[in-house]
């Protein structure tokens, strides 16, 4: 696809193909990368590292403001810059808001400064299957997946007119805003159950303490992600790796990314707790369907189903204790044998059942919100595939047998601003 060529399709006017390097000749575009050493980002106050660029936003939980005396003004983040991850989760990006304007960034962050419609379009384009495939072609992996700033400068992309970009930007912005609202509500529902559990657990000192092996069954996962067949044939179940449990907003997941043959003989029933650890604590998710645990994941299931919510919140409250039982430098080698000796507070059956009845509606709310978030993500992915199609390349993901017939939106036209006319 040569620069300056055009692609047409029945749903959109021609979109010229260009690149940052080409546009730099025509207009004012500035590109650079951060100046702070990546290893210093964990300790340095007010530094944006690649780990903070997630889901289209810049997250920086440790600081509310940066420390002055940082990098030159031209290499500090400015409002409406696009921050692009160059190392590990390559290609992820986020618009810089006033909250992080003036902050320094690490060398793993690329900075693109251009007219608003170009920056906002690039944030969308970098999420498309076409852009991801193109980036993957140039990724190097000496130690970690890495792309260079030159790759971003030379990468070809279609550039719609500003009004079309504005319509897409509004659509994606609304999807992200609603998903963020749902996520916050789901977090609060689970946090409320955490708070109620803590209150109940401390209210009666006479409640007995049991070891986990007496109240639940646990089993260490086997195999690695690389051991799974790339395209399983026949019935499949979810396969859960440790990384799938990290950074979850709530202990509920609509669908896990990996699949394993159902006849592998390692599947655990739905409502099993999948647990893994790292230095910041234990991470747990409750399965919605049969699933198999991979290495460094422990499957835990209470002996009585009505004990599930009490046990879940007991485990959540003992996150640091669980991490102390893990082995390895990064506390990621957790086993069922070590976990069986964990001590948990165990009230009488009447109390556990009462807690279960109280917690169930709140967890049901969280599960529903997670489903709604997944639906919004399906809509976002359909829009991204549609953009790839309009650019001349459509890469449809392979559907799993159980997903066939699922209601996934497939938009066929450029979104039109309210009150406007659809483009011919």
Coordinates of C-alpha atoms in Angstrom, one line a residue:
X1 CA 0.0 0.0 0.0
X2 CA 1.8 3.1 -1.2
X3 CA 1.6 6.5 0.4
X4 CA -1.0 8.8 -1.3
X5 CA -3.2 5.9 -2.5
X6 CA -6.8 5.8 -1.6
X7 CA -9.1 3.1 -0.5
X8 CA -12.9 3.2 -1.1
X9 CA -15.8 1.3 0.2
X10 CA -19.5 1.5 0.1
X11 CA -19.7 3.0 3.6
X12 CA -17.2 5.8 3.4
X13 CA -15.6 8.4 1.2
X14 CA -12.0 7.9 0.2
X15 CA -9.5 8.0 3.1
X16 CA -6.0 9.0 2.0
X17 CA -3.2 6.8 3.3
X18 CA -0.4 8.7 5.0
X19 CA 2.2 8.4 7.9
X20 CA 3.6 10.6 10.6
X21 CA 6.7 11.1 8.5
X22 CA 4.7 12.2 5.5
X23 CA 2.5 14.5 7.6
X24 CA 5.6 16.1 9.2
X25 CA 6.4 17.6 5.8
X26 CA 2.8 19.1 5.5
X27 CA 2.1 20.2 9.1
X28 CA 3.5 20.7 12.6
X29 CA 4.0 17.3 14.1
X30 CA 6.5 16.6 16.9
X31 CA 7.5 13.1 18.1
X32 CA 9.9 12.1 20.8
X33 CA 10.1 9.7 23.7
X34 CA 10.4 10.0 27.5
X35 CA 13.8 10.7 29.1
X36 CA 13.5 9.0 32.5
X37 CA 15.1 5.6 32.9
X38 CA 12.5 2.8 32.9
X39 CA 13.9 1.2 36.1
X40 CA 13.5 4.5 38.0
X41 CA 9.8 4.8 37.2
X42 CA 8.8 2.6 40.1
X43 CA 10.6 4.8 42.6
X44 CA 10.5 8.2 41.0
X45 CA 7.6 10.4 42.0
X46 CA 5.3 11.7 39.3
X47 CA 6.7 9.7 36.4
X48 CA 4.5 8.1 33.7
X49 CA 5.9 4.7 32.8
X50 CA 4.5 2.1 30.3
X51 CA 2.8 0.2 33.1
X52 CA 0.5 3.2 33.7
X53 CA -0.8 3.4 30.1
X54 CA -3.8 1.0 30.1
X55 CA -7.2 0.9 28.5
X56 CA -6.8 4.3 26.8
X57 CA -6.0 6.1 30.1
X58 CA -3.0 7.0 32.1
X59 CA -3.1 5.6 35.5
X60 CA -0.7 6.7 38.3
X61 CA -2.0 5.5 41.6
X62 CA 1.1 6.3 43.6
X63 CA 1.2 10.1 43.0
X64 CA -1.2 13.0 42.5
X65 CA 1.4 15.4 41.2
X66 CA 4.9 15.3 39.7
X67 CA 8.1 16.7 41.2
X68 CA 9.4 19.8 39.5
X69 CA 12.9 20.0 37.9
X70 CA 12.2 17.2 35.5
X71 CA 12.9 16.9 31.7
X72 CA 13.0 19.8 29.2
X73 CA 9.6 21.2 28.5
X74 CA 9.5 19.8 25.0
X75 CA 10.0 16.3 26.2
X76 CA 7.5 16.5 29.1
X77 CA 4.0 15.4 28.5
X78 CA 1.6 18.1 27.4
X79 CA -2.2 18.0 27.4
X80 CA -3.6 16.3 24.2
X81 CA -0.3 14.5 23.5
X82 CA -0.6 10.9 22.6
X83 CA 1.5 8.6 24.9
X84 CA 2.3 5.3 23.1
X85 CA 3.9 2.3 24.8
X86 CA 7.1 1.2 23.1
X87 CA 8.0 -1.7 25.4
X88 CA 6.1 -4.8 26.6
X89 CA 2.5 -3.9 25.7
X90 CA 3.6 -2.3 22.5
X91 CA 1.1 0.0 20.7
X92 CA -1.1 0.7 23.7
X93 CA -1.8 4.5 23.9
X94 CA -3.6 7.1 25.8
X95 CA -4.4 10.8 25.4
X96 CA -2.7 13.0 28.0
X97 CA -5.2 15.0 30.1
X98 CA -4.6 18.1 32.2
X99 CA -4.0 15.7 35.2
X100 CA -0.7 14.6 33.8
X101 CA 0.3 17.6 31.7
X102 CA 3.9 18.5 32.5
X103 CA 4.8 15.1 33.9
X104 CA 8.0 13.4 32.7
X105 CA 7.7 10.0 31.0
X106 CA 10.1 7.0 30.8
X107 CA 12.0 6.0 27.7
X108 CA 9.4 3.3 27.1
X109 CA 6.8 5.9 26.2
X110 CA 6.6 7.5 22.8
X111 CA 5.1 11.0 22.6
X112 CA 3.2 12.2 19.5
X113 CA 2.2 15.9 19.4
X114 CA 0.0 17.0 16.5
X115 CA -3.3 18.6 15.5
X116 CA -6.1 17.2 17.7
X117 CA -7.9 15.2 15.0
X118 CA -4.6 13.4 14.0
X119 CA -3.7 12.5 17.6
X120 CA -7.3 11.3 18.4
X121 CA -7.4 9.3 15.2
X122 CA -4.0 7.6 15.9
X123 CA -5.3 6.6 19.3
X124 CA -8.2 4.8 17.6
X125 CA -6.1 3.5 14.7
X126 CA -3.5 1.9 16.9
X127 CA -6.2 -0.4 18.4
X128 CA -7.3 -1.8 15.0
X129 CA -6.4 -5.3 13.9
X130 CA -4.5 -3.8 10.9
X131 CA -2.3 -1.6 13.1
X132 CA -1.6 -4.3 15.6
X133 CA -0.5 -6.7 12.9
X134 CA 1.7 -4.1 11.4
X135 CA 3.3 -3.3 14.7
X136 CA 3.8 -7.0 15.4
X137 CA 5.8 -7.3 12.2
X138 CA 8.4 -4.8 13.5
X139 CA 8.5 -5.9 17.1
X140 CA 11.9 -6.9 18.4
X141 CA 12.3 -9.0 21.5
X142 CA 15.9 -8.9 22.8
X143 CA 14.5 -9.1 26.3
X144 CA 11.0 -7.7 26.0
X145 CA 8.7 -6.9 23.0
X146 CA 9.9 -3.5 21.7
X147 CA 9.1 -1.1 18.9
X148 CA 11.0 2.0 17.9
X149 CA 9.8 5.5 17.5
X150 CA 10.9 5.2 13.8
X151 CA 8.4 2.4 13.4
X152 CA 5.6 4.7 14.5
X153 CA 6.8 7.5 12.3
X154 CA 6.9 5.3 9.2
X155 CA 3.8 3.2 9.8
X156 CA 1.1 3.9 7.1
X157 CA -2.4 4.7 8.2
X158 CA -5.6 6.0 6.6
X159 CA -6.6 9.5 7.6
X160 CA -10.3 10.3 7.4
X161 CA -11.6 13.9 7.3
X162 CA -11.7 15.7 10.7
X163 CA -15.5 15.4 10.9
X164 CA -15.4 11.7 10.5
X165 CA -12.6 11.5 13.1
X166 CA -14.7 13.5 15.5
X167 CA -17.6 11.1 15.0
X168 CA -15.5 8.1 15.7
X169 CA -13.8 9.8 18.7
X170 CA -17.2 10.6 20.2
X171 CA -18.3 7.0 19.7
X172 CA -15.2 5.5 21.3
X173 CA -15.2 8.1 24.0
X174 CA -18.8 7.2 25.0
X175 CA -18.0 3.5 25.0
X176 CA -15.0 4.1 27.3
X177 CA -17.0 6.4 29.6
X178 CA -19.9 4.0 30.1
X179 CA -17.5 1.1 30.5
X180 CA -15.6 3.0 33.2
X181 CA -18.8 3.9 35.0
X182 CA -19.9 0.2 35.0
X183 CA -16.4 -0.8 36.2
X184 CA -16.5 1.7 39.1
X185 CA -20.0 0.4 40.1
X186 CA -18.8 -3.2 40.0
X187 CA -15.8 -2.4 42.1
X188 CA -18.0 -0.7 44.7
X189 CA -20.4 -3.6 44.9
X190 CA -17.6 -6.0 45.6
X191 CA -15.9 -3.5 48.0
X192 CA -19.1 -3.3 49.9
X193 CA -19.1 -7.1 50.4
X194 CA -15.4 -6.8 51.5
X195 CA -16.4 -4.2 54.1
X196 CA -19.3 -6.3 55.4
X197 CA -17.1 -9.4 55.6
X198 CA -14.5 -7.4 57.6
X199 CA -17.2 -6.2 59.9
X200 CA -18.7 -9.6 60.5
X201 CA -15.2 -11.3 60.9
X202 CA -14.2 -8.9 63.6
X203 CA -17.6 -8.9 65.4
X204 CA -17.3 -12.2 67.1
X205 CA -13.8 -13.1 68.4
X206 CA -15.0 -16.6 69.6
X207 CA -15.5 -17.8 66.0
X208 CA -13.1 -20.7 65.3
X209 CA -10.1 -20.7 63.0
X210 CA -9.8 -23.5 60.5
X211 CA -7.2 -24.4 58.0
X212 CA -8.2 -24.2 54.3
X213 CA -7.9 -27.9 53.7
X214 CA -10.8 -28.5 56.2
X215 CA -13.3 -26.2 54.4
X216 CA -12.2 -26.3 50.7
X217 CA -10.6 -28.5 48.1
X218 CA -7.6 -27.1 46.2
X219 CA -5.5 -28.2 43.3
X220 CA -2.4 -26.8 41.6
X221 CA -2.6 -26.1 37.9
X222 CA -0.5 -27.8 35.3
X223 CA 1.0 -26.9 32.0
X224 CA 1.9 -23.5 30.5
X225 CA 0.3 -21.3 27.9
X226 CA 2.7 -22.5 25.3
X227 CA 1.6 -26.1 25.9
X228 CA -2.0 -25.3 24.7
X229 CA -2.9 -26.2 21.1
X230 CA -3.1 -23.0 19.1
X231 CA -6.5 -23.9 17.6
X232 CA -8.2 -26.5 19.7
X233 CA -10.7 -28.6 17.8
X234 CA -13.9 -29.9 19.4
X235 CA -15.4 -28.7 22.7
X236 CA -13.2 -26.4 24.7
X237 CA -13.1 -24.9 28.2
X238 CA -11.4 -21.7 29.6
X239 CA -7.7 -22.1 30.4
X240 CA -6.4 -19.6 33.0
X241 CA -2.9 -18.4 33.3
X242 CA -1.6 -16.2 36.2
X243 CA -1.5 -13.1 34.1
X244 CA -5.2 -13.5 33.4
X245 CA -5.9 -12.9 37.1
X246 CA -3.7 -9.8 37.6
X247 CA -5.3 -6.3 37.7
X248 CA -8.9 -7.5 37.5
X249 CA -11.2 -4.8 38.7
X250 CA -13.5 -7.4 40.3
X251 CA -13.2 -11.2 40.8
X252 CA -15.6 -11.9 37.9
X253 CA -14.6 -12.3 34.2
X254 CA -17.0 -12.7 31.3
X255 CA -14.6 -14.7 29.2
X256 CA -10.9 -15.7 29.5
X257 CA -8.6 -15.4 26.5
X258 CA -7.2 -19.0 26.4
X259 CA -9.0 -22.2 25.5
X260 CA -8.1 -25.8 26.3
X261 CA -9.6 -29.0 24.9
X262 CA -12.5 -30.1 27.2
X263 CA -11.4 -33.7 27.1
X264 CA -8.0 -32.8 28.7
X265 CA -9.3 -34.1 32.1
X266 CA -8.2 -31.1 34.1
X267 CA -11.4 -28.9 34.0
X268 CA -12.9 -27.6 37.2
X269 CA -16.6 -26.8 37.5
X270 CA -18.1 -23.3 37.3
X271 CA -17.9 -21.1 40.5
X272 CA -14.4 -22.4 41.2
X273 CA -11.9 -19.8 42.6
X274 CA -8.8 -19.4 40.5
X275 CA -5.9 -17.9 42.5
X276 CA -2.5 -16.7 41.7
X277 CA 0.1 -14.4 43.4
X278 CA 2.7 -11.8 42.8
X279 CA 4.4 -9.4 45.3
X280 CA 1.4 -7.1 45.5
X281 CA -0.8 -9.9 46.8
X282 CA -3.2 -12.7 45.8
X283 CA -5.4 -12.3 42.8
X284 CA -8.6 -14.3 42.5
X285 CA -11.4 -14.8 40.0
X286 CA -14.6 -16.9 40.2
X287 CA -15.2 -18.9 37.0
X288 CA -18.5 -18.7 35.2
X289 CA -18.0 -21.9 33.2
X290 CA -15.8 -25.0 33.4
X291 CA -12.1 -24.0 33.4
X292 CA -8.6 -25.5 33.7
X293 CA -5.8 -23.9 35.7
X294 CA -2.3 -23.6 34.3
X295 CA 0.9 -23.6 36.2
X296 CA 1.2 -21.1 39.2
X297 CA -2.6 -21.0 39.4
X298 CA -4.4 -22.8 42.2
X299 CA -8.1 -23.9 41.8
X300 CA -10.0 -23.6 45.1
X301 CA -13.6 -24.7 45.7
X302 CA -15.5 -24.7 49.0
X303 CA -16.8 -28.1 50.2
X304 CA -20.3 -26.5 50.6
X305 CA -21.6 -24.1 47.9
X306 CA -23.3 -21.9 50.4
X307 CA -19.8 -21.2 51.9
X308 CA -18.5 -19.7 48.6
X309 CA -18.9 -16.0 49.3
X310 CA -17.6 -16.2 52.9
X311 CA -14.6 -18.1 51.7
X312 CA -13.9 -15.8 48.7
X313 CA -13.8 -12.7 51.0
X314 CA -11.8 -14.5 53.6
X315 CA -9.2 -15.2 50.9
X316 CA -9.3 -11.6 49.7
X317 CA -8.8 -10.4 53.2
X318 CA -5.8 -12.6 53.6
X319 CA -4.1 -11.6 50.4
X320 CA -0.7 -10.7 52.0
X321 CA -0.7 -14.0 54.1
X322 CA -1.3 -16.0 50.9
X323 CA 1.6 -14.2 49.1
X324 CA 3.9 -15.2 52.0
X325 CA 3.2 -18.9 51.2
X326 CA 4.3 -18.5 47.6
X327 CA 7.8 -19.4 46.4
X328 CA 10.2 -17.7 44.0
X329 CA 11.8 -14.3 43.8
X330 CA 8.5 -12.7 42.6
X331 CA 6.2 -14.7 44.8
X332 CA 4.5 -16.3 41.9
X333 CA 5.0 -20.0 42.6
X334 CA 1.9 -20.8 44.6
X335 CA 0.8 -24.4 45.3
X336 CA -2.2 -26.1 46.7
X337 CA 0.0 -27.8 49.3
X338 CA 1.1 -24.5 50.7
X339 CA -2.4 -23.0 50.5
X340 CA -4.0 -25.9 52.4
X341 CA -2.3 -24.7 55.6
X342 CA -3.7 -21.2 55.4
X343 CA -5.8 -20.3 58.5
X344 CA -9.2 -18.8 57.9
X345 CA -11.9 -17.4 60.2
X346 CA -14.8 -19.8 60.1
X347 CA -18.1 -18.8 61.8
X348 CA -21.1 -21.2 62.4
X349 CA -23.1 -22.5 59.4
X350 CA -26.0 -20.2 60.2
X351 CA -23.8 -17.1 59.9
X352 CA -22.0 -18.3 56.8
X353 CA -25.4 -18.9 55.1
X354 CA -26.7 -15.5 56.2
X355 CA -23.6 -13.9 54.7
X356 CA -24.1 -15.8 51.5
X357 CA -27.7 -14.5 51.1
X358 CA -26.5 -11.0 51.8
X359 CA -23.5 -11.1 49.4
X360 CA -25.3 -12.9 46.5
X361 CA -27.2 -9.8 45.1
X362 CA -24.1 -7.7 45.2
X363 CA -22.0 -10.3 43.4
X364 CA -24.9 -10.7 40.9
X365 CA -24.8 -7.0 40.3
X366 CA -21.0 -7.1 39.7
X367 CA -21.4 -10.0 37.3
X368 CA -24.1 -8.2 35.3
X369 CA -21.9 -5.1 35.0
X370 CA -19.0 -7.2 33.9
X371 CA -21.3 -8.7 31.2
X372 CA -22.3 -5.1 30.1
X373 CA -18.6 -4.1 29.9
X374 CA -17.9 -7.1 27.7
X375 CA -20.8 -6.1 25.4
X376 CA -19.3 -2.6 25.1
X377 CA -15.9 -4.1 24.3
X378 CA -17.6 -6.2 21.6
X379 CA -19.0 -3.1 20.1
X380 CA -15.6 -1.3 20.3
X381 CA -13.9 -4.3 18.6
X382 CA -16.6 -4.4 15.9
X383 CA -16.0 -0.7 15.2
X384 CA -12.2 -1.3 15.0
X385 CA -12.7 -4.2 12.6
X386 CA -15.0 -1.9 10.5
X387 CA -12.2 0.7 10.4
X388 CA -9.8 -1.9 9.3
X389 CA -12.2 -2.9 6.5
X390 CA -12.5 0.7 5.3
X391 CA -8.7 0.8 5.2
X392 CA -8.7 -2.2 2.9
X393 CA -7.8 -4.9 5.4
X394 CA -10.2 -6.9 7.6
X395 CA -8.8 -9.4 10.1
X396 CA -11.7 -11.3 11.7
X397 CA -10.9 -13.2 14.8
X398 CA -11.5 -17.0 14.7
X399 CA -14.8 -17.7 16.5
X400 CA -14.9 -20.5 19.0
X401 CA -17.7 -23.1 18.5
X402 CA -19.6 -21.9 21.5
X403 CA -19.4 -18.3 20.4
X404 CA -21.1 -18.9 17.0
X405 CA -24.5 -17.2 17.0
X406 CA -23.4 -14.8 19.7
X407 CA -24.9 -11.3 19.4
X408 CA -21.8 -9.3 18.4
X409 CA -22.5 -5.9 16.8
X410 CA -21.1 -5.4 13.3
X411 CA -21.4 -1.7 12.3
X412 CA -21.3 -1.1 8.6
X413 CA -21.2 2.7 8.4
X414 CA -19.2 5.6 9.8
X415 CA -20.9 6.9 13.0
X416 CA -22.7 10.2 12.3
X417 CA -22.9 13.0 14.8
X418 CA -26.4 13.6 16.1
X419 CA -28.3 15.9 13.8
X420 CA -25.8 15.4 11.0
X421 CA -25.9 13.6 7.6
X422 CA -24.2 10.3 6.9
X423 CA -21.3 10.6 4.6
X424 CA -21.9 9.2 1.1

